[in-house]
Short mmCIF file of C-alpha atoms and ligand atoms in Angstrom, two decimals:
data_model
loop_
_atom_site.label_atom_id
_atom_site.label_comp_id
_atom_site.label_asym_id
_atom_site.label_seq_id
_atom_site.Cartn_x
_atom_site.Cartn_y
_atom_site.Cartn_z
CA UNK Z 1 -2.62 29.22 63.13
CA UNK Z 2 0.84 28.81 60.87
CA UNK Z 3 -1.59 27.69 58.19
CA UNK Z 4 -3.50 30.31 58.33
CA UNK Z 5 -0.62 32.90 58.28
CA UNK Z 6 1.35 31.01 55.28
CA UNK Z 7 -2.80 31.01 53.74
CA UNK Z 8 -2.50 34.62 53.77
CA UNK Z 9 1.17 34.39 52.60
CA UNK Z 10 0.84 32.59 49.84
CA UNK Z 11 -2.87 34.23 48.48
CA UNK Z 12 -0.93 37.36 48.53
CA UNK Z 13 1.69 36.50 46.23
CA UNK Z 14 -0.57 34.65 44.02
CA UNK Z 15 -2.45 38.11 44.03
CA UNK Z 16 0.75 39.53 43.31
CA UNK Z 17 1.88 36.82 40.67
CA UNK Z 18 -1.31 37.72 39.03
CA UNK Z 19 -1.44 41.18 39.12
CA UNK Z 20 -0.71 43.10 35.51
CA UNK Z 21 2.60 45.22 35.27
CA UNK Z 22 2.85 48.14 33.35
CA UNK Z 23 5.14 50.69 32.45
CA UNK Z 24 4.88 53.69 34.76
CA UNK Z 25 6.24 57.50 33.35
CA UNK Z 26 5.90 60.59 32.41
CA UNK Z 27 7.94 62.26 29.68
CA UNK Z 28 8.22 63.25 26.16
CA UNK Z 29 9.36 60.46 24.17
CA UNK Z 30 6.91 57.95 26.38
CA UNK Z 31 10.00 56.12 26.90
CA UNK Z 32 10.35 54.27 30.27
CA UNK Z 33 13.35 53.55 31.46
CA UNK Z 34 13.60 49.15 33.10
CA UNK Z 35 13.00 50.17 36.49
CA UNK Z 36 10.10 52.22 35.81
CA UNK Z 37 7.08 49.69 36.48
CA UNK Z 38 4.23 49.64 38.36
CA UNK Z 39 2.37 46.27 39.59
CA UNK Z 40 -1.61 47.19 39.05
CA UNK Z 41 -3.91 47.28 42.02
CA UNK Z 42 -7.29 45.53 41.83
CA UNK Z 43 -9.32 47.10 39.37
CA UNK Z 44 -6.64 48.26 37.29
CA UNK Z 45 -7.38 45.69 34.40
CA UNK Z 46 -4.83 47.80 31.75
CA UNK Z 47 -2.38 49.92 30.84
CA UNK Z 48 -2.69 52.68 29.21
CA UNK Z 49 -0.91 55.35 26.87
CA UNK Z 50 -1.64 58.73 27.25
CA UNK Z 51 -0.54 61.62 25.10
CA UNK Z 52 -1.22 65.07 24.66
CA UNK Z 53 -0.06 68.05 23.20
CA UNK Z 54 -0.68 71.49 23.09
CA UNK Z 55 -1.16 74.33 20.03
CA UNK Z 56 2.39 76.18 19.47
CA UNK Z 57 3.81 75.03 22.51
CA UNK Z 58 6.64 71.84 22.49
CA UNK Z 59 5.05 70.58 25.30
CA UNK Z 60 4.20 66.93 24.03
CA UNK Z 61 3.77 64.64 27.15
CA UNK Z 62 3.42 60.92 26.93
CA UNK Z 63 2.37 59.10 30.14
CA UNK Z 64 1.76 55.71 31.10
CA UNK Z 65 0.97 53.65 34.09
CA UNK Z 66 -1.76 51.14 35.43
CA UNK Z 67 -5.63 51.84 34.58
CA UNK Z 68 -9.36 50.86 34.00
CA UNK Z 69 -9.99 49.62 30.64
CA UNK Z 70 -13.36 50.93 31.33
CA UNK Z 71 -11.79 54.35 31.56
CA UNK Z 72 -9.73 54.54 28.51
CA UNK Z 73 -12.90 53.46 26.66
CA UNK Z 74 -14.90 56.60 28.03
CA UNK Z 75 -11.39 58.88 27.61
CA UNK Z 76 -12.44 62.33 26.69
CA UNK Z 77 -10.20 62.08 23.59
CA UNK Z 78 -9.82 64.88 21.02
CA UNK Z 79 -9.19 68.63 20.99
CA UNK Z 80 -10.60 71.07 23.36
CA UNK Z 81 -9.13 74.01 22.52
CA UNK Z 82 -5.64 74.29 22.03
CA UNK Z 83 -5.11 71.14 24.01
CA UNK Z 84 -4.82 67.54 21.97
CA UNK Z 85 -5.46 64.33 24.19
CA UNK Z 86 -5.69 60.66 23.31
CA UNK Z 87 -5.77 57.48 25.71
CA UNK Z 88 -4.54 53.81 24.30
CA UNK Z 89 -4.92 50.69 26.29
CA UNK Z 90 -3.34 47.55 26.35
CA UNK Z 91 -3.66 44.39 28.63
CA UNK Z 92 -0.90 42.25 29.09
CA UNK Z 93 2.60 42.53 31.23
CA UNK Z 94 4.30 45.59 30.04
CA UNK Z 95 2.70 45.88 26.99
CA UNK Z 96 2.54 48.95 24.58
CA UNK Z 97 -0.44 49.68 23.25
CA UNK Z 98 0.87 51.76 20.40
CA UNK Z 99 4.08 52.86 18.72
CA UNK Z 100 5.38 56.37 19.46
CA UNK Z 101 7.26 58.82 18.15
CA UNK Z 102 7.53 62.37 19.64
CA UNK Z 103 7.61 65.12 16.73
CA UNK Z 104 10.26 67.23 16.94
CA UNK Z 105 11.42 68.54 13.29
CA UNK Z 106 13.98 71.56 12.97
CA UNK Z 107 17.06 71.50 15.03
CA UNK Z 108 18.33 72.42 18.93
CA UNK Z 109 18.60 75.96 19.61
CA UNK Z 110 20.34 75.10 23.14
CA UNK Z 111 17.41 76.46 25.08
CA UNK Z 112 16.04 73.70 27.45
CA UNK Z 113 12.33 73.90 28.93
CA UNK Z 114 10.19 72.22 31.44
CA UNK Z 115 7.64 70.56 29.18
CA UNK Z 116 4.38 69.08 30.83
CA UNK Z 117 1.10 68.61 30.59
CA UNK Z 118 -0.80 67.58 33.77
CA UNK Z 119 -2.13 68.64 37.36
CA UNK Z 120 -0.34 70.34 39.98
CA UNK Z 121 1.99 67.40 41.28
CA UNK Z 122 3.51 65.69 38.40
CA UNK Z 123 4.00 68.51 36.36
CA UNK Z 124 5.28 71.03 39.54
CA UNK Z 125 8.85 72.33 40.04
CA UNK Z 126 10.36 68.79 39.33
CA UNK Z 127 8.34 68.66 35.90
CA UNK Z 128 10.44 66.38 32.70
CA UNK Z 129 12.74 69.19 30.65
CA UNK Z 130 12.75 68.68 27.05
CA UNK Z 131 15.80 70.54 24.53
CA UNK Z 132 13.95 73.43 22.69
CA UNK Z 133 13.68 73.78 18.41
CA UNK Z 134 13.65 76.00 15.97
CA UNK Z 135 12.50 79.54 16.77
CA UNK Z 136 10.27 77.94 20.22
CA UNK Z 137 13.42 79.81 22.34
CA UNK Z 138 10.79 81.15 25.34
CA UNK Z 139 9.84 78.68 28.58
CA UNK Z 140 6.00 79.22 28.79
CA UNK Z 141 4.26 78.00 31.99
CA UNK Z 142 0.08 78.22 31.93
CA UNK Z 143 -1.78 77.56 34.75
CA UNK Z 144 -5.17 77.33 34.83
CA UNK Z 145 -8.56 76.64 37.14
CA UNK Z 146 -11.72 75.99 34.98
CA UNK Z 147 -15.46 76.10 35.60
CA UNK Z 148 -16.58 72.95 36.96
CA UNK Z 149 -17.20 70.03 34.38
CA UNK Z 150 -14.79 71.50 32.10
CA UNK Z 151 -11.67 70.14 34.56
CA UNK Z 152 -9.23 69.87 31.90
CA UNK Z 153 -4.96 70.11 32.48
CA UNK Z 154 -4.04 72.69 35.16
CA UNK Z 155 -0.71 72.93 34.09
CA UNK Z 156 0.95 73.44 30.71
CA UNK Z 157 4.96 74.02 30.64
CA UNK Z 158 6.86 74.35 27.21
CA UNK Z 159 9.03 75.99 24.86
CA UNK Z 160 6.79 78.47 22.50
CA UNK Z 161 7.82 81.23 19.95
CA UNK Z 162 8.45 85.08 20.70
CA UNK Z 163 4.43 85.04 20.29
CA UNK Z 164 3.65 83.62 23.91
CA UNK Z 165 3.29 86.43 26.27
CA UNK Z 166 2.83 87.14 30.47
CA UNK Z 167 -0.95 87.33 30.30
CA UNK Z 168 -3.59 86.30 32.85
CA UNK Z 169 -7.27 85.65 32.20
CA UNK Z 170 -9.68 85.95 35.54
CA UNK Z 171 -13.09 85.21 34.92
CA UNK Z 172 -16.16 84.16 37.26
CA UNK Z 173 -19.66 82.79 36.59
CA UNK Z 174 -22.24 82.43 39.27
CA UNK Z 175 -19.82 81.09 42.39
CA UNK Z 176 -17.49 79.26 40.00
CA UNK Z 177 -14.10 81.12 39.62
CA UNK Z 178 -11.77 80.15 36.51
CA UNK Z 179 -8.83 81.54 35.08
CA UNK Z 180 -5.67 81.15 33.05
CA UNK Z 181 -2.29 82.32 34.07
CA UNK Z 182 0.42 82.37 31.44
CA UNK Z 183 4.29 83.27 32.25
CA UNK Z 184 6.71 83.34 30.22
CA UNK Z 185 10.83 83.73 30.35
CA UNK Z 186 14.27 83.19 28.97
CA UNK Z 187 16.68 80.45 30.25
CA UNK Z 188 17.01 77.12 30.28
CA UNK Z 189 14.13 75.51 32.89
CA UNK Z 190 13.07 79.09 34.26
CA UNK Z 191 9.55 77.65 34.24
CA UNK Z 192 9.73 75.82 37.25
CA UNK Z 193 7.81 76.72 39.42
CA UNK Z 194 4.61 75.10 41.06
CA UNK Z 195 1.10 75.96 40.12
CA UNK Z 196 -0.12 79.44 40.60
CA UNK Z 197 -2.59 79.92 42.35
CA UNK Z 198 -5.08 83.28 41.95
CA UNK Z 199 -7.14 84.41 44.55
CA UNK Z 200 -10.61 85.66 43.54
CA UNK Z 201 -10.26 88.69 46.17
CA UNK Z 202 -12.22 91.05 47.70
CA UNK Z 203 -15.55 92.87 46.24
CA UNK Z 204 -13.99 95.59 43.95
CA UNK Z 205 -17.64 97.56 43.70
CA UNK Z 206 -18.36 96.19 40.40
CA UNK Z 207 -21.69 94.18 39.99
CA UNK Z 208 -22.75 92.53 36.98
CA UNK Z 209 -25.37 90.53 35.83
CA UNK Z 210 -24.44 86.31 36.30
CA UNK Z 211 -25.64 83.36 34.36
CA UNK Z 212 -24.87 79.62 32.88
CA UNK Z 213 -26.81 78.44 29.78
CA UNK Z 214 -27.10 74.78 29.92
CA UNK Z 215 -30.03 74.64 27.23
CA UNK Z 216 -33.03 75.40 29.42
CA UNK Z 217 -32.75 79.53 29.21
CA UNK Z 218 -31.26 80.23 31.99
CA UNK Z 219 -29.90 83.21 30.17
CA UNK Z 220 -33.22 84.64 29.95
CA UNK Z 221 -33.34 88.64 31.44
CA UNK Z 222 -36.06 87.62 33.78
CA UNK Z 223 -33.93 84.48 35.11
CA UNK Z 224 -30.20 86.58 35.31
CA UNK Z 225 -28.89 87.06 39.10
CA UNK Z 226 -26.64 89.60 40.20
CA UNK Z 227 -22.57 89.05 41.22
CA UNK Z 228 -20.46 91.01 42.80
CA UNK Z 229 -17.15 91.26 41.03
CA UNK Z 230 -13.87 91.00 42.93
CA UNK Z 231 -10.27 90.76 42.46
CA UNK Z 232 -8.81 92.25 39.48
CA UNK Z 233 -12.17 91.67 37.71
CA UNK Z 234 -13.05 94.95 36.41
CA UNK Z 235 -15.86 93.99 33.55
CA UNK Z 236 -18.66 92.74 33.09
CA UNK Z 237 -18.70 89.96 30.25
CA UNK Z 238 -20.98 88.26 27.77
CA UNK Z 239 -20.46 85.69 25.96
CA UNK Z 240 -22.28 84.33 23.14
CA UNK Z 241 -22.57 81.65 20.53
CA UNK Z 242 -20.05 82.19 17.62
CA UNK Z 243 -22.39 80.98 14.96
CA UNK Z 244 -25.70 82.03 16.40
CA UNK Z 245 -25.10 85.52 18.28
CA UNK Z 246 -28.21 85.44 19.80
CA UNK Z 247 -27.33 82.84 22.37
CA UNK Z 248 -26.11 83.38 25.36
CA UNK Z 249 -23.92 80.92 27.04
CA UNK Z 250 -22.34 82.87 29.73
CA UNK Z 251 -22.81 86.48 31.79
CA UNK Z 252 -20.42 87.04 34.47
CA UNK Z 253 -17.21 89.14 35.52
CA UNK Z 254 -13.95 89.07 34.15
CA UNK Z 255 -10.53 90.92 33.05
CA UNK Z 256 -10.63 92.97 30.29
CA UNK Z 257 -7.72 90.79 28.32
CA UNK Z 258 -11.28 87.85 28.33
CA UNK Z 259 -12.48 89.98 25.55
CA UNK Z 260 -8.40 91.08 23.83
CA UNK Z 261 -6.34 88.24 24.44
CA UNK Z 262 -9.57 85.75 23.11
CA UNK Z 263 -8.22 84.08 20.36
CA UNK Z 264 -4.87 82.60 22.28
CA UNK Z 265 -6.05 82.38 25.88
CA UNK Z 266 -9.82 82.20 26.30
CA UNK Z 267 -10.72 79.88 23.75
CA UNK Z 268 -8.57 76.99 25.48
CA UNK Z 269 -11.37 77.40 28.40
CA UNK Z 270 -14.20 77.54 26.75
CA UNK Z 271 -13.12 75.50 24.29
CA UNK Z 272 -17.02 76.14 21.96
CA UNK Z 273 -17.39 78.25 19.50
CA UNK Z 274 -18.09 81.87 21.22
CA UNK Z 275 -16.49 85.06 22.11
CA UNK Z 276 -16.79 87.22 24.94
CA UNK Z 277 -17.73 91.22 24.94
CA UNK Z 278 -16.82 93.35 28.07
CA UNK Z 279 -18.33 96.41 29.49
CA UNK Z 280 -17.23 98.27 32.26
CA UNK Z 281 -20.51 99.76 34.45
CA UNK Z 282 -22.63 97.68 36.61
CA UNK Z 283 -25.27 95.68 35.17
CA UNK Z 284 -23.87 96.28 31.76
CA UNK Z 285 -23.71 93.35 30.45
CA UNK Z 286 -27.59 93.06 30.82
CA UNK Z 287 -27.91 92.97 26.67
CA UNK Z 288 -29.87 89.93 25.22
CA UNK Z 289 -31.15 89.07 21.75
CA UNK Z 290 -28.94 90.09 18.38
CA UNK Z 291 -29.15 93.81 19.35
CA UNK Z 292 -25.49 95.95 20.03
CA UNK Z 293 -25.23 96.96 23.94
CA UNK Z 294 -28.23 98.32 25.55
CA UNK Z 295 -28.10 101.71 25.36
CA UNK Z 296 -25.43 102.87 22.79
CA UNK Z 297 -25.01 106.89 23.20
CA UNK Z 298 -26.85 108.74 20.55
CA UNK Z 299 -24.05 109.69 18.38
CA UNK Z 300 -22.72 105.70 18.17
CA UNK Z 301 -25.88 104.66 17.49
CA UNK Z 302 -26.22 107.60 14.47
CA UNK Z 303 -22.95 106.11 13.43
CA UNK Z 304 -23.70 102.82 13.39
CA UNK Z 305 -27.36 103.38 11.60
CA UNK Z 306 -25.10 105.26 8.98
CA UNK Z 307 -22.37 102.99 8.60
CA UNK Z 308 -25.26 100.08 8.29
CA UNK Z 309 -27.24 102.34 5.30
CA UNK Z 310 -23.96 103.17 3.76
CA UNK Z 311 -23.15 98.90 3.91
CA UNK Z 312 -26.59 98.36 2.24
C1 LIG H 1 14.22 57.80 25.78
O1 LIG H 1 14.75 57.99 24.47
C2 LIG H 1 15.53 59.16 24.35
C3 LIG H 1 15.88 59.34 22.89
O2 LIG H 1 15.96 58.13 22.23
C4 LIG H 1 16.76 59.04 25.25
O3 LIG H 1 17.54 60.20 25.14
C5 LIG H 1 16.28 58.88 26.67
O4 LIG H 1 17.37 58.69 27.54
C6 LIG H 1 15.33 57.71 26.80
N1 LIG H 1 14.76 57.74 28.14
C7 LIG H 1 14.71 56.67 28.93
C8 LIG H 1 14.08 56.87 30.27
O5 LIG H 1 15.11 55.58 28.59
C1 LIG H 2 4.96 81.38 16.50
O1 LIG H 2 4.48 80.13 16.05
C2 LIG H 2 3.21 80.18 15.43
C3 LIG H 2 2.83 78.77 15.02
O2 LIG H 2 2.97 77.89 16.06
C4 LIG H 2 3.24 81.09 14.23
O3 LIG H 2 1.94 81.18 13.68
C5 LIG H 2 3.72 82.47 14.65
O4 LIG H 2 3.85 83.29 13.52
C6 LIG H 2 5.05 82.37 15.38
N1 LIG H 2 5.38 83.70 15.89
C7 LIG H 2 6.61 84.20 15.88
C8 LIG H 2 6.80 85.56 16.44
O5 LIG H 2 7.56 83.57 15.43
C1 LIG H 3 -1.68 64.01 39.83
O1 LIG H 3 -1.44 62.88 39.07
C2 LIG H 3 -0.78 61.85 39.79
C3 LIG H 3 -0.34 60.80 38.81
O2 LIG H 3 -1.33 60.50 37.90
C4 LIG H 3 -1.75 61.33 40.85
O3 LIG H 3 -1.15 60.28 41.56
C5 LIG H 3 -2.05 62.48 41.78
O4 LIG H 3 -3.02 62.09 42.72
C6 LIG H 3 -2.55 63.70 41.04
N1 LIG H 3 -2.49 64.81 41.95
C7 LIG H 3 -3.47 65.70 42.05
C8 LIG H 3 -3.21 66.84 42.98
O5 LIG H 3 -4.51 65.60 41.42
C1 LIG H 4 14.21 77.43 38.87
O1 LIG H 4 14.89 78.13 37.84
C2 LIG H 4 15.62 79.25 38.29
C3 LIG H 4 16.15 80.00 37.08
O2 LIG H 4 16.58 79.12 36.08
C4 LIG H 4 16.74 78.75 39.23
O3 LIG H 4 17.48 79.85 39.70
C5 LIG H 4 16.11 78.00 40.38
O4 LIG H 4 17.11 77.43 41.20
C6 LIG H 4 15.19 76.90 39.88
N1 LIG H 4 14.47 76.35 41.01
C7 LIG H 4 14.37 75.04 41.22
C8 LIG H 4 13.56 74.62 42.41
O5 LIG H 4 14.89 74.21 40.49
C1 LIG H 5 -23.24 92.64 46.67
O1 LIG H 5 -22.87 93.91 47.11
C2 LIG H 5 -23.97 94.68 47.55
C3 LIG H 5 -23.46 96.12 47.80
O2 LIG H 5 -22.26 96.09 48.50
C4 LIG H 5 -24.57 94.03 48.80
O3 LIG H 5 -25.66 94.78 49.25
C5 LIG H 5 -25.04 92.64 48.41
O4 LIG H 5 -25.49 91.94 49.54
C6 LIG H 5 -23.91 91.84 47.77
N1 LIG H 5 -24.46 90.62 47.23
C7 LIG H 5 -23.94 89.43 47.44
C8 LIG H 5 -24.63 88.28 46.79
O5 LIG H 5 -22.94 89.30 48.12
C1 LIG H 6 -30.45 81.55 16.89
O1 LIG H 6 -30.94 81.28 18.20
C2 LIG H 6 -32.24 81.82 18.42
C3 LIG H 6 -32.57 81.65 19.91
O2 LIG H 6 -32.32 80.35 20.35
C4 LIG H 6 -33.23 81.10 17.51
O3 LIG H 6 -34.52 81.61 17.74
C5 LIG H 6 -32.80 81.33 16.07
O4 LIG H 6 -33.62 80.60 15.22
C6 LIG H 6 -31.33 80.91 15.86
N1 LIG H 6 -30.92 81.33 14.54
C7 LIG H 6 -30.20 80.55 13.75
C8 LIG H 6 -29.82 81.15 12.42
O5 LIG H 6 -29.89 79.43 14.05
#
């Protein structure tokens, strides 16, 4: 029986003897402080690097910890969007994979900002605060909720330029409900707060036309269903291929600032090369092929006809 126990004993702290050790934090200069380590669990085979950064926004956040070296090899590294995201791994005790330096060029301008990029917990009210630069004198704080598959950073805290404003993109496409949620304000850490958290609401009257392209035409008039738009979604939205405007990739409901505030806020989610229209009558956004909307009143479409003939 005592064997047995000091058996157990003594495989657990070879287990533990064995196990890697890595660095564990979050912050901006991917610094860990001595005390900050974490002993791996089974599985965890490395330890990785992450780093990512965000368009106009000081928001640079460097995180490491224990992880799969599998993972880090099939790390969904690059730019989507405005967002900027690389993994490095390493494999020994404490190791560091690669050397880094957080850019920060131009000098304090005594404003101090939450700056974070992650999900709801590690980058909530307790979120790293980093001294703001230059002109970047405005907290910013973007939260966001994205279509399934496209699960990218829910939160996004920095100091940005007089450019950031309080916006907030709703969108929804068949039952999947995104949006993005930016807030900004003056004052040192004023973007605290926790993820916010949009309900989709109630059925506003609204009903639109609904669809997801995933290459097999589901886009097609005879294949679109109907949704009934809720919430603060007062449009009906297309959206279509940048490059080739006679594909569809989405039909849904959304805000009207999906089709103004495109360039800063809705490419982030989509993230491919598109732009939305909106309409504001049900079944509106029924329009397929290169054609303008549907049914353009006579004199718009006398307008247009001209304005084409004058072009040519
Ligand atoms: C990381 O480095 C910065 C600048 O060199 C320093 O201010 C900060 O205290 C360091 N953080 C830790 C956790 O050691
Ligand atoms: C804010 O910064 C961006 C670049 O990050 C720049 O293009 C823009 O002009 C700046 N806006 C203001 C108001 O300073
Ligand atoms: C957020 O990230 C932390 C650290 O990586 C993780 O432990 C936690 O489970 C995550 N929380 C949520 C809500 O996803
Ligand atoms: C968040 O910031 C505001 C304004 O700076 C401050 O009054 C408040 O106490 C802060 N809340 C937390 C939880 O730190
Ligand atoms: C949408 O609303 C209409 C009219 O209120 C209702 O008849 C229909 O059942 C609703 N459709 C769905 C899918 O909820
Ligand atoms: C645009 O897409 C349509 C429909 O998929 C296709 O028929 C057409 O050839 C494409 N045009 C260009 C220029 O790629």
């Amino acid at each position: 029986m005592k064997t047995g126990v000091s058996l157990v004993v003594l495989t657990f702290w070879l287990v533990l003897a064995n196990s890697l050790k890595c660095h564990k934090c979050l912050n901006r200069q991917g610094n860990c402080s001595e005390t900050e380590v974490e002993v791996c669990k089974p599985g965890q085979d490395s330890c990785f690097f992450e780093i990512k950064r965000f368009t106009g926004l000081n928001a640079d956040t460097a995180k490491q910890g224990c992880g799969r070296s599998n993972y880090c090899r099939h790390y969904p590294g690059g730019f989507r969007g405005f967002l900027f995201r690389r993994m490095h791994c390493c494999s020994t005790d404490l190791c560091l994979p690669v050397t880094y330096h957080a850019s920060s060029e131009g000098s304090k301008n005594g404003v101090e900002c939450q700056s974070c990029i992650g999900n709801a917990t590690e980058c909530g009210q307790n979120a790293p605060s980093e001294p703001c630069i230059g002109t970047q004198d405005t907290c910013v704080q973007i939260s966001q909720r994205f279509l399934p598959g496209e699960g990218l950073e829910p939160i996004i805290k920095g100091c940005g330029n007089d450019s950031f404003k309080d916006v907030q993109v709703v969108y929804q496409i068949g039952n999947n409900f995104a949006y993005v949620d930016q807030k900004v304000c003056k004052g040192s850490n004023c973007n605290n707060r926790t993820y916010s958290v949009i309900p989709a609401g109630d059925p506003n009257g609204l009903q639109c036309y609904t669809c997801q392209d995933t290459g097999l035409g589901e886009c097609t008039r005879d294949k679109l269903q109907l949704l009934n738009c809720t919430g603060v979604m007062d449009r009906c939205v297309h959206v279509r291929n940048q490059e080739n405007r006679s594909v569809t990739i989405q039909k849904g409901c959304g805000t009207q600032t999906m089709c103004t505030a495109y360039l800063e806020i809705y490419h982030p989610l989509i993230w491919m090369d598109s732009f939305a229209e909106c309409c504001k009558t049900s079944f509106c956004n029924r329009a397929a092929g290169p054609s303008a909307p549907e049914r353009l009143p006579g004199m718009v479409a006398l307008a247009l006809l001209l304005a084409r003939m004058a072009w040519k």
